[in-house]
XYZ file of C-alpha atoms in Angstrom:
707
model
C -41.542 -59.053 -31.381
C -39.508 -59.006 -28.191
C -39.210 -55.961 -26.042
C -35.567 -55.118 -27.116
C -36.528 -55.003 -30.776
C -39.651 -53.092 -30.064
C -37.620 -50.336 -28.457
C -36.345 -49.332 -31.888
C -39.888 -48.510 -33.028
C -40.969 -46.396 -30.051
C -41.795 -42.838 -30.512
C -39.085 -40.432 -29.632
C -39.063 -39.212 -26.078
C -38.976 -36.269 -26.062
C -39.474 -35.466 -29.834
C -37.334 -32.610 -31.037
C -40.057 -29.959 -31.668
C -38.837 -26.752 -33.342
C -40.586 -23.750 -34.743
C -40.149 -22.414 -38.248
C -39.481 -18.628 -38.014
C -41.010 -16.661 -40.799
C -42.530 -13.458 -39.514
C -40.012 -10.873 -40.591
C -39.911 -12.314 -44.080
C -43.656 -12.619 -44.442
C -44.007 -9.003 -43.193
C -41.910 -7.800 -46.107
C -44.638 -8.932 -48.661
C -47.271 -6.694 -50.036
C -51.059 -7.592 -49.411
C -51.534 -9.287 -52.720
C -48.370 -11.383 -52.301
C -49.625 -12.325 -48.804
C -52.957 -13.483 -50.243
C -51.113 -15.391 -52.885
C -49.126 -17.117 -50.210
C -52.196 -17.734 -48.093
C -54.174 -19.484 -50.790
C -51.082 -21.682 -51.793
C -50.777 -22.600 -48.075
C -54.370 -23.623 -47.981
C -54.139 -25.589 -51.240
C -51.098 -27.327 -49.812
C -52.604 -28.120 -46.364
C -55.842 -29.457 -47.809
C -53.668 -32.370 -49.075
C -53.100 -33.431 -45.510
C -55.554 -36.215 -45.657
C -54.223 -37.417 -48.949
C -50.732 -37.892 -47.426
C -52.240 -39.671 -44.456
C -54.152 -42.160 -46.690
C -50.899 -42.710 -48.806
C -49.092 -43.924 -45.727
C -51.363 -46.417 -43.834
C -55.001 -47.234 -43.411
C -54.978 -46.071 -39.752
C -53.138 -42.636 -40.337
C -56.232 -40.681 -41.137
C -58.380 -41.920 -38.098
C -55.392 -41.347 -35.838
C -55.186 -37.795 -37.150
C -58.844 -37.316 -36.419
C -58.483 -38.903 -33.036
C -55.798 -36.458 -31.934
C -57.826 -33.513 -33.153
C -61.032 -34.858 -31.551
C -59.145 -34.913 -28.239
C -58.089 -31.404 -28.686
C -61.551 -30.364 -29.440
C -62.869 -32.137 -26.450
C -60.480 -30.446 -23.939
C -60.154 -27.170 -25.781
C -56.286 -27.473 -25.308
C -56.570 -27.970 -21.587
C -54.697 -31.297 -21.574
C -54.628 -31.406 -17.721
C -58.363 -31.412 -17.642
C -58.593 -34.179 -20.164
C -55.899 -36.183 -18.171
C -58.121 -35.814 -14.933
C -61.229 -36.897 -16.890
C -59.386 -39.964 -18.354
C -57.723 -40.768 -15.073
C -54.211 -41.261 -16.508
C -50.835 -40.361 -15.093
C -48.647 -37.424 -16.038
C -46.323 -39.922 -17.769
C -49.207 -41.376 -19.782
C -50.386 -37.999 -20.922
C -46.767 -37.009 -21.816
C -46.451 -40.123 -23.982
C -49.667 -39.373 -25.717
C -48.539 -35.768 -26.468
C -45.150 -36.827 -27.669
C -46.653 -39.442 -29.948
C -49.125 -36.916 -31.280
C -46.370 -34.379 -32.081
C -44.345 -36.973 -34.019
C -47.390 -38.213 -35.825
C -48.410 -34.712 -36.893
C -44.815 -33.863 -37.867
C -44.761 -36.952 -40.099
C -48.442 -36.668 -41.249
C -48.821 -40.378 -40.465
C -47.567 -43.046 -38.156
C -44.464 -44.103 -40.283
C -41.440 -41.932 -40.219
C -40.959 -39.741 -43.346
C -37.262 -40.252 -43.026
C -36.888 -44.027 -42.860
C -40.313 -45.358 -43.615
C -40.578 -47.224 -40.317
C -43.544 -47.418 -38.134
C -43.345 -45.618 -34.647
C -45.447 -46.765 -31.684
C -46.418 -44.859 -28.508
C -44.516 -45.349 -25.269
C -46.553 -46.410 -22.401
C -49.580 -48.574 -22.036
C -52.353 -48.923 -24.714
C -54.847 -48.565 -21.828
C -53.917 -44.966 -21.558
C -55.026 -44.323 -25.123
C -58.168 -46.238 -24.617
C -59.021 -44.141 -21.409
C -58.365 -40.913 -23.532
C -60.656 -42.182 -26.311
C -63.462 -42.686 -23.766
C -63.411 -38.944 -22.991
C -65.745 -38.187 -25.958
C -67.901 -40.153 -28.397
C -66.154 -38.454 -31.350
C -62.723 -39.470 -30.217
C -64.002 -42.941 -29.462
C -65.339 -43.309 -33.052
C -61.942 -42.322 -34.512
C -59.978 -44.566 -32.013
C -62.157 -47.556 -32.915
C -61.519 -46.885 -36.602
C -57.746 -47.345 -36.092
C -58.595 -51.136 -35.473
C -55.815 -51.383 -32.922
C -53.119 -50.466 -35.434
C -51.594 -47.701 -33.335
C -49.840 -50.252 -31.059
C -49.813 -53.203 -33.399
C -46.388 -54.752 -33.804
C -47.206 -58.503 -34.128
C -46.196 -58.598 -37.809
C -42.661 -57.239 -38.076
C -42.904 -56.886 -41.843
C -45.794 -54.293 -41.435
C -43.510 -52.057 -39.487
C -41.917 -50.947 -42.715
C -43.266 -49.611 -46.111
C -42.785 -51.759 -49.097
C -44.269 -54.263 -51.420
C -47.434 -56.160 -50.336
C -46.053 -59.574 -51.474
C -43.202 -59.038 -48.969
C -45.735 -58.425 -46.136
C -44.868 -54.741 -45.972
C -47.243 -51.789 -45.538
C -48.240 -49.766 -48.529
C -51.503 -48.000 -49.478
C -50.497 -47.240 -53.030
C -52.048 -50.614 -53.854
C -55.132 -50.444 -51.525
C -56.888 -53.711 -50.677
C -54.493 -55.734 -52.861
C -52.523 -57.786 -50.441
C -52.049 -60.365 -53.137
C -50.813 -58.069 -55.828
C -47.161 -59.060 -56.942
C -44.184 -56.944 -57.902
C -44.319 -58.581 -61.339
C -47.987 -57.417 -61.860
C -47.157 -53.917 -60.612
C -44.167 -53.785 -63.078
C -46.425 -55.077 -65.937
C -49.117 -52.468 -65.282
C -46.392 -49.752 -65.072
C -45.008 -50.857 -68.420
C -48.492 -50.878 -69.922
C -49.114 -47.299 -68.655
C -45.749 -46.178 -70.077
C -46.737 -47.513 -73.488
C -50.125 -45.853 -73.259
C -48.484 -42.490 -72.248
C -50.396 -42.515 -68.953
C -48.149 -40.865 -66.331
C -48.201 -42.678 -63.000
C -47.430 -40.031 -60.283
C -51.056 -39.177 -59.212
C -52.339 -42.801 -59.471
C -52.881 -45.794 -57.194
C -53.393 -49.448 -58.359
C -55.977 -51.938 -57.223
C -56.008 -55.705 -58.045
C -59.539 -57.041 -57.867
C -60.465 -60.595 -56.700
C -61.313 -61.624 -60.381
C -57.714 -60.582 -61.443
C -58.806 -57.277 -63.054
C -57.025 -53.990 -62.288
C -58.185 -50.550 -61.496
C -55.971 -47.541 -61.901
C -57.266 -44.835 -59.465
C -56.661 -41.286 -60.808
C -56.511 -38.393 -58.289
C -59.091 -35.818 -59.340
C -61.816 -33.683 -57.963
C -64.142 -34.822 -60.811
C -65.337 -38.438 -60.499
C -65.761 -39.048 -64.165
C -63.645 -38.865 -67.215
C -63.285 -35.227 -68.362
C -65.720 -34.324 -71.166
C -62.827 -33.613 -73.556
C -61.033 -36.825 -72.465
C -58.303 -37.597 -70.022
C -54.556 -37.666 -70.744
C -55.074 -40.663 -73.040
C -58.540 -39.997 -74.270
C -62.105 -40.826 -73.260
C -61.651 -44.658 -73.049
C -61.576 -45.983 -69.499
C -61.571 -49.794 -69.946
C -58.875 -51.690 -71.684
C -58.196 -55.368 -72.221
C -54.602 -56.597 -72.003
C -53.628 -58.047 -75.327
C -50.157 -59.571 -74.713
C -47.981 -60.837 -71.836
C -48.568 -62.619 -68.603
C -51.824 -60.753 -67.990
C -53.348 -61.363 -71.365
C -57.215 -61.150 -71.055
C -57.265 -59.208 -67.881
C -58.922 -55.780 -68.017
C -57.655 -52.421 -66.727
C -60.088 -49.751 -65.783
C -59.279 -46.078 -65.166
C -61.291 -44.730 -62.157
C -61.377 -41.006 -61.643
C -62.077 -39.215 -58.357
C -59.439 -40.644 -55.952
C -59.047 -38.110 -53.141
C -62.013 -36.248 -54.763
C -63.057 -34.226 -51.679
C -59.666 -32.986 -50.846
C -58.880 -32.041 -54.438
C -62.031 -30.036 -54.721
C -60.838 -27.832 -51.952
C -57.180 -27.733 -53.479
C -58.703 -26.751 -56.867
C -60.767 -23.960 -55.348
C -57.597 -22.478 -53.513
C -55.459 -22.887 -56.598
C -58.028 -20.797 -58.577
C -57.888 -18.064 -55.806
C -54.035 -18.199 -55.861
C -54.304 -17.541 -59.659
C -56.337 -14.441 -59.039
C -53.735 -13.018 -56.690
C -50.705 -13.854 -58.877
C -47.982 -11.235 -59.455
C -47.553 -12.119 -63.115
C -48.825 -13.995 -66.023
C -46.446 -17.013 -65.362
C -47.915 -17.451 -61.838
C -51.494 -17.003 -63.190
C -51.005 -19.628 -65.833
C -49.137 -21.846 -63.425
C -52.094 -22.015 -60.908
C -54.589 -22.258 -63.776
C -52.694 -25.358 -64.985
C -52.627 -26.643 -61.399
C -56.336 -26.160 -61.051
C -56.992 -28.157 -64.319
C -54.579 -30.976 -63.192
C -56.266 -31.345 -59.693
C -59.872 -30.983 -61.070
C -59.526 -33.390 -63.994
C -56.597 -35.576 -62.941
C -54.400 -34.426 -65.847
C -50.648 -34.897 -65.385
C -50.162 -33.305 -68.764
C -51.744 -30.123 -67.276
C -49.466 -30.634 -64.265
C -46.367 -30.703 -66.474
C -47.690 -27.392 -67.939
C -47.777 -25.953 -64.420
C -44.068 -26.967 -64.049
C -43.208 -25.272 -67.253
C -44.829 -21.937 -66.108
C -43.147 -22.451 -62.671
C -39.722 -22.652 -64.289
C -40.366 -19.405 -66.196
C -41.539 -17.580 -63.000
C -37.960 -16.224 -62.337
C -37.157 -14.524 -59.020
C -40.605 -14.487 -57.356
C -41.056 -12.995 -53.904
C -43.325 -15.949 -53.024
C -42.049 -19.431 -54.385
C -44.131 -22.566 -54.271
C -44.843 -25.969 -55.724
C -47.871 -28.072 -55.179
C -48.924 -31.712 -56.256
C -47.814 -35.305 -56.458
C -44.064 -34.748 -56.503
C -41.727 -37.251 -54.969
C -41.931 -41.020 -55.570
C -39.723 -42.213 -52.666
C -42.436 -44.069 -50.764
C -44.097 -46.080 -53.412
C -42.178 -49.367 -53.429
C -42.159 -49.299 -57.204
C -40.669 -45.822 -57.132
C -43.176 -44.257 -59.660
C -46.228 -43.077 -57.679
C -45.877 -39.795 -55.853
C -46.871 -38.453 -52.488
C -48.781 -35.241 -52.126
C -46.577 -32.184 -51.300
C -47.046 -28.459 -51.383
C -45.117 -25.548 -50.116
C -45.285 -21.671 -49.952
C -42.132 -19.851 -49.036
C -40.692 -16.266 -49.035
C -37.440 -15.437 -50.784
C -34.509 -14.584 -48.587
C -32.869 -12.077 -50.864
C -29.463 -11.828 -49.057
C -28.835 -15.505 -49.210
C -30.243 -15.816 -52.760
C -27.439 -13.650 -54.009
C -24.832 -16.364 -53.095
C -26.924 -19.021 -54.863
C -27.261 -16.696 -57.983
C -23.443 -16.512 -57.988
C -23.277 -20.277 -57.821
C -25.771 -20.561 -60.917
C -23.450 -18.113 -62.834
C -20.307 -20.242 -62.032
C -22.102 -23.621 -62.787
C -21.061 -23.711 -66.549
C -17.423 -23.528 -65.437
C -17.759 -26.004 -62.669
C -19.625 -28.898 -64.577
C -16.606 -29.522 -66.926
C -14.484 -30.398 -63.758
C -16.678 -33.419 -63.330
C -15.198 -36.832 -64.166
C -16.863 -37.671 -67.571
C -16.607 -36.177 -70.979
C -18.861 -33.786 -72.828
C -20.658 -36.655 -74.603
C -22.354 -37.504 -71.205
C -23.233 -33.976 -70.352
C -26.042 -31.732 -71.505
C -25.169 -29.782 -74.643
C -25.986 -26.491 -72.808
C -26.491 -25.969 -69.076
C -29.903 -24.399 -68.707
C -29.272 -21.818 -65.886
C -32.120 -22.247 -63.426
C -33.606 -20.015 -60.819
C -31.919 -20.823 -57.421
C -33.328 -19.087 -54.365
C -32.864 -19.306 -50.642
C -36.321 -19.625 -49.056
C -37.911 -19.193 -45.740
C -40.771 -21.684 -45.477
C -44.096 -20.402 -44.626
C -45.986 -23.676 -45.197
C -44.719 -27.164 -46.134
C -47.439 -29.787 -46.286
C -46.429 -33.364 -46.620
C -44.893 -36.082 -44.658
C -41.491 -34.247 -44.009
C -39.587 -31.064 -44.928
C -36.428 -31.362 -46.892
C -33.597 -28.751 -46.770
C -33.284 -28.388 -50.439
C -35.305 -29.124 -53.665
C -34.563 -29.649 -57.332
C -37.678 -30.074 -59.511
C -39.509 -30.773 -61.799
C -38.767 -34.492 -61.824
C -39.746 -35.007 -65.456
C -36.659 -35.653 -67.520
C -37.968 -34.221 -70.828
C -38.673 -30.750 -69.091
C -35.315 -30.777 -67.115
C -33.160 -31.574 -70.119
C -34.895 -29.460 -72.691
C -36.618 -26.675 -70.674
C -34.819 -26.353 -67.421
C -35.473 -26.736 -63.687
C -35.300 -24.742 -60.367
C -33.449 -25.218 -57.213
C -34.450 -23.949 -53.802
C -32.635 -24.047 -50.425
C -34.917 -23.872 -47.307
C -32.957 -21.695 -45.000
C -35.204 -21.774 -41.918
C -35.421 -25.533 -42.101
C -31.689 -25.923 -42.438
C -31.036 -23.545 -39.599
C -33.751 -24.770 -37.137
C -32.113 -26.131 -34.085
C -33.318 -27.905 -31.063
C -31.585 -27.100 -27.771
C -28.901 -29.371 -26.449
C -28.350 -31.190 -29.675
C -25.811 -34.091 -29.242
C -23.175 -34.984 -31.887
C -22.210 -38.663 -31.505
C -19.324 -40.248 -33.530
C -17.409 -36.953 -34.095
C -14.137 -36.942 -32.173
C -13.613 -34.446 -29.424
C -10.828 -32.777 -31.378
C -13.177 -32.224 -34.330
C -16.185 -30.913 -32.461
C -15.201 -27.253 -32.495
C -14.729 -27.135 -36.273
C -17.878 -29.351 -36.923
C -20.210 -27.206 -34.737
C -18.814 -23.897 -36.139
C -18.926 -24.911 -39.843
C -21.636 -27.469 -40.128
C -24.328 -24.991 -41.193
C -22.033 -23.291 -43.703
C -20.809 -26.585 -45.116
C -24.422 -27.757 -45.408
C -25.478 -24.676 -47.350
C -22.541 -25.395 -49.742
C -23.440 -29.024 -49.958
C -27.182 -28.344 -50.634
C -26.347 -25.738 -53.306
C -24.051 -28.031 -55.216
C -26.192 -31.049 -54.652
C -29.384 -29.436 -56.059
C -27.823 -27.269 -58.806
C -24.958 -29.296 -60.235
C -25.920 -32.697 -58.829
C -29.463 -33.103 -59.936
C -28.901 -30.471 -62.691
C -26.050 -32.105 -64.583
C -25.847 -35.016 -66.969
C -27.295 -36.240 -70.171
C -29.485 -39.125 -70.680
C -28.633 -40.714 -74.063
C -31.965 -41.371 -75.619
C -33.690 -42.546 -78.748
C -36.398 -39.994 -78.276
C -38.652 -41.477 -80.959
C -38.080 -44.314 -83.413
C -35.022 -43.223 -85.332
C -34.556 -39.912 -83.551
C -31.491 -39.896 -81.274
C -30.034 -37.133 -79.053
C -26.541 -38.443 -79.744
C -24.733 -39.854 -82.773
C -25.829 -43.387 -82.522
C -23.846 -44.381 -85.649
C -20.695 -43.414 -83.858
C -21.619 -43.997 -80.210
C -19.725 -42.178 -77.524
C -16.795 -44.022 -75.794
C -17.552 -45.159 -72.314
C -14.805 -43.878 -69.837
C -15.426 -47.072 -68.018
C -14.782 -49.533 -70.774
C -12.913 -47.494 -73.366
C -15.365 -48.948 -75.903
C -18.562 -47.531 -77.638
C -21.635 -47.641 -75.453
C -24.146 -50.280 -76.270
C -27.183 -49.235 -74.179
C -29.378 -46.144 -74.089
C -32.999 -45.147 -73.373
C -35.467 -46.449 -75.878
C -38.503 -44.525 -76.987
C -40.967 -43.979 -74.057
C -38.379 -44.990 -71.471
C -37.484 -42.609 -68.663
C -34.773 -42.666 -65.950
C -37.500 -43.636 -63.420
C -39.066 -46.384 -65.554
C -35.680 -48.059 -66.284
C -34.185 -47.826 -62.907
C -37.509 -48.308 -60.990
C -37.343 -48.510 -57.204
C -33.620 -48.037 -57.304
C -33.776 -44.669 -58.984
C -34.430 -42.537 -55.854
C -31.412 -43.620 -53.899
C -29.215 -43.952 -56.838
C -29.859 -40.311 -57.918
C -29.495 -38.930 -54.466
C -26.162 -40.656 -54.243
C -25.029 -39.242 -57.596
C -25.972 -35.736 -56.520
C -24.267 -36.068 -53.100
C -21.107 -37.156 -54.792
C -21.260 -34.349 -57.259
C -21.486 -31.887 -54.420
C -18.576 -33.626 -52.572
C -16.406 -33.573 -55.662
C -17.119 -29.827 -56.545
C -16.847 -28.620 -52.978
C -13.177 -29.239 -53.423
C -13.211 -26.311 -55.793
C -12.201 -23.383 -53.593
C -13.733 -20.671 -55.695
C -17.056 -22.235 -54.890
C -16.372 -21.920 -51.105
C -15.544 -18.338 -51.766
C -19.022 -17.782 -53.267
C -20.484 -18.678 -49.908
C -18.163 -16.284 -48.078
C -15.345 -18.771 -47.093
C -11.725 -17.912 -48.178
C -10.477 -15.993 -51.120
C -10.822 -18.740 -53.743
C -7.121 -20.008 -53.363
C -6.503 -23.494 -52.217
C -6.034 -23.389 -48.475
C -6.848 -26.745 -46.797
C -5.893 -25.246 -43.278
C -7.731 -21.945 -43.498
C -11.405 -21.125 -43.008
C -12.391 -22.564 -46.437
C -10.588 -25.630 -45.499
C -12.394 -25.888 -42.313
C -15.789 -25.773 -44.234
C -14.509 -28.412 -46.714
C -13.370 -30.641 -43.713
C -16.769 -30.133 -42.014
C -18.538 -31.157 -45.101
C -16.576 -34.432 -45.595
C -16.833 -35.105 -41.818
C -20.552 -34.517 -41.912
C -20.968 -36.858 -44.867
C -19.105 -39.532 -43.195
C -21.123 -39.136 -39.926
C -24.341 -39.169 -42.010
C -23.332 -42.436 -43.579
C -22.749 -43.913 -40.105
C -26.075 -42.717 -38.602
C -27.920 -43.835 -41.750
C -27.721 -47.461 -40.439
C -30.724 -46.605 -38.318
C -32.701 -46.815 -41.577
C -31.509 -50.222 -42.474
C -33.784 -53.165 -41.378
C -31.787 -56.238 -40.449
C -34.791 -58.598 -40.878
C -35.721 -57.621 -44.364
C -32.190 -56.443 -45.139
C -33.763 -53.510 -46.813
C -33.020 -49.784 -46.770
C -36.036 -47.651 -45.689
C -34.797 -44.189 -46.912
C -33.138 -43.283 -50.091
C -30.834 -40.512 -48.806
C -29.574 -42.812 -45.976
C -28.779 -45.696 -48.476
C -26.930 -43.187 -50.538
C -24.947 -41.789 -47.596
C -23.979 -45.091 -46.308
C -22.461 -46.095 -49.658
C -20.503 -42.763 -49.672
C -19.074 -43.652 -46.247
C -17.980 -46.958 -47.620
C -16.419 -45.030 -50.503
C -14.472 -42.958 -48.000
C -13.329 -45.986 -46.037
C -12.267 -47.784 -49.234
C -10.210 -44.798 -50.390
C -6.423 -45.052 -50.700
C -3.792 -43.917 -48.157
C -6.036 -44.481 -45.075
C -8.099 -41.430 -45.913
C -10.892 -42.474 -43.595
C -11.140 -44.913 -40.700
C -13.446 -45.776 -37.824
C -11.755 -45.593 -34.443
C -12.642 -47.902 -31.660
C -10.732 -50.187 -29.307
C -10.680 -53.955 -30.085
C -14.200 -55.341 -30.251
C -15.546 -52.612 -28.098
C -17.254 -49.946 -30.372
C -18.990 -48.105 -27.543
C -16.863 -45.040 -28.159
C -16.834 -45.275 -32.036
C -15.640 -42.106 -33.795
C -14.777 -41.136 -37.388
C -11.152 -40.425 -38.211
C -10.851 -38.494 -41.472
C -7.396 -37.162 -42.698
C -8.040 -33.560 -43.533
C -4.751 -33.286 -45.472
C -5.867 -36.075 -47.870
C -9.317 -34.675 -48.913
C -7.924 -33.123 -52.136
C -6.005 -36.349 -53.109
C -7.061 -39.637 -51.875
C -10.654 -38.420 -50.842
C -11.470 -36.561 -54.016
C -10.225 -39.422 -56.154
C -12.404 -41.997 -54.387
C -15.380 -39.756 -54.841
C -14.671 -39.147 -58.519
C -14.187 -42.781 -59.215
C -17.497 -43.800 -57.571
C -19.338 -40.854 -59.183
C -18.064 -41.638 -62.669
C -19.404 -45.205 -62.572
C -22.877 -44.076 -61.263
C -23.041 -41.291 -63.861
C -22.200 -43.306 -66.956
C -24.593 -46.176 -65.990
C -27.306 -43.746 -65.538
C -26.544 -41.764 -68.638
C -26.576 -44.927 -70.865
C -29.491 -46.697 -69.225
C -27.183 -49.551 -68.172
C -29.460 -50.897 -65.331
C -27.688 -54.220 -65.356
C -24.320 -52.937 -64.377
C -25.678 -49.925 -62.485
C -27.942 -51.983 -60.166
C -25.201 -54.550 -59.477
C -22.652 -51.824 -58.570
C -24.893 -49.698 -56.535
C -26.236 -52.805 -54.852
C -22.677 -53.769 -53.854
C -21.942 -50.293 -52.603
C -25.058 -50.152 -50.421
C -24.897 -53.746 -49.232
C -24.696 -54.001 -45.414
C -22.568 -56.767 -43.890
C -25.034 -58.212 -41.395
C -22.434 -58.954 -38.572
C -20.289 -55.788 -38.395
C -22.354 -53.003 -40.004
C -25.762 -54.634 -39.464
C -25.325 -55.566 -35.895
C -22.335 -54.168 -34.029
C -22.304 -50.632 -35.563
C -25.993 -50.445 -36.072
C -26.676 -51.277 -32.384
C -24.230 -48.374 -31.509
C -26.081 -46.025 -33.837
C -29.368 -46.873 -32.302
C -27.968 -46.464 -28.839
C -26.954 -42.938 -29.733
C -29.999 -42.199 -31.842
C -31.039 -38.496 -31.814
C -34.637 -37.444 -32.268
C -35.439 -36.230 -35.817
C -36.780 -32.719 -35.806
C -40.542 -32.131 -36.350
C -41.594 -28.546 -37.307
C -44.414 -26.387 -35.781
C -45.637 -24.132 -38.701
C -47.683 -21.046 -38.646
C -51.153 -20.640 -39.908
C -52.374 -17.784 -42.183
C -55.631 -16.151 -41.705
C -57.498 -13.961 -44.369
C -59.806 -11.243 -43.251
C -62.415 -11.407 -46.145
C -63.585 -7.801 -45.404
C -60.176 -6.081 -45.750
C -58.250 -8.647 -47.820
C -55.428 -8.595 -45.301
C -53.650 -11.797 -44.230
C -52.074 -12.333 -40.804
C -50.073 -15.212 -39.475
C -50.224 -16.961 -36.136
C -47.294 -18.665 -34.525
C -47.437 -21.557 -32.044
C -45.211 -22.768 -29.135
C -42.412 -25.214 -30.039
C -44.078 -27.892 -27.794
C -46.177 -31.024 -28.507
C -49.193 -28.906 -27.383
C -48.313 -26.156 -29.771
C -48.001 -28.654 -32.607
C -51.442 -30.034 -31.885
C -53.135 -26.684 -31.572
C -51.565 -25.528 -34.899
C -53.136 -28.531 -36.624
C -56.449 -28.048 -34.876
C -56.594 -24.424 -36.194
C -55.644 -25.490 -39.710
C -59.187 -26.959 -40.365
C -58.299 -29.610 -43.027
């Protein structure tokens, strides 16, 4: 790889390190709630090494290398610098890399799935490693992968057969996508859920499904599909091959997680919380995802808690097949003031959803009003922190029992100093800066609640049992004819749409939010305007900032598109780019890119505010309707083609000219320094410790986390 290309993979300099402020919200909890939050935090952070192993083989030894250096110098980095004989610049490059690594829990970006490499010479890291035998041991264990960039495909996460990096299929460089899909289908038919698994292809062609569990043997009463662990494939391309279930993946980590889950159960505020963490403990101890689904049922029923949480193998974005999930866990404190606005949005949702551009046949029979809280994050363990969450991700629970939404306020509001805003015209900067946080809160609320929360999957739930009138199928608003496809028994949204599901669903949810943000009573809920249509008033400012932010996000998303593989590296980015294309293709010159001739060095977005409610909303509605109907009816053939066209990047204009300008103006993505909680065993009281918003503070926080 030449030096120019390599520049795009260098660690941010400097990284944008910000602190998550939590103290005043944590102080409002009683002692028992603080202990509950403490044990959830510990359970969450004990999954750190799981996340590292899910990203790359070198991530865990890099983590240990960084912490070994901190231990060697006791946080006196200047002393270590002198001992290693490296320059100020070399030390700075190491600290910046370490902060970005710890903020992503690995050496691939959580937002974009691209590897990042230290700035400066490899010799500086070698000199630092020589400072202690322990650091040297871990540095040697990275096998040179910290700086390695000689195989461009390995700079991105993806399928092994395409040369990309993945550890969801460890040691199986010859495993094919077809084999992965076949085993996934086999698991689906058996009723074995995939989220907490990894898959190995052995040299003799047999397969092992690794199940994450503290116990290393099948539970005495049997696992989720019984006591049998070895199966022979009877039909299909892999006929005669064997599949073996192997328990105990991440066993050491899950032992600690289980112990802390049990402690959290002891400090629960109510029966739902107690049962939730008892189910968590069973899931993590025995590898049961059926027990995990029970934990999610109790979580849904735990309405309005002071301490909110979720822990486990949750999101499937990083598995190239889109079914295996990364470890994630959070503990957060409810912001009661902001939660009131989200509560009002929940109350309004049943009147908002009928505005969406499809008929009742493609919508849930009853909107299951969820809990929707604004949270201040105490702990978020994983590869990155989102600004909003809508879970659980199990369709049967979501459609029949409900779900929850959370907005993470102190993540959304965290700002680094001197943030630049490229691609927004000078005339729009005032409105953009003033209302971007407010518009983002509206966007996140609608995205999570009505976006992920709306829509019906038309299913044959079991042979002969349908959740719609299959003898008189609904009329598709796209064709004007009865639908011909639906979900067959055992099929789920994820299994049908596979690796496409993540980006597709994020796009659908974003579009729902863009469409419903045009309802001025929604803006009133968040304190903007009086509910009447006023495109030029404050509510109009918020709406304009929302559409402008989405267009800008679509533009900057090109950073996450890889021109070599012509692949998107991040689901949200893929979705937002397609929405920008939707804006640009709208009628009446609704949205344009402004630049002079062939010179795009001063590229800005021009969006006609007066046309948001007409051309803009129509374009959004047309795009949304197609995505929704294809999803609702399991129409993967038309859905995949349509979404593929909308997310396609023309390599000359978008993939080269515009992308180069995006990279030239790239802003560092924020990494968050989080507190640590400490329990005094004698008094039962929990305190928290904050750290400086610096690379040194980030490293110290992890050194004192003891995971």
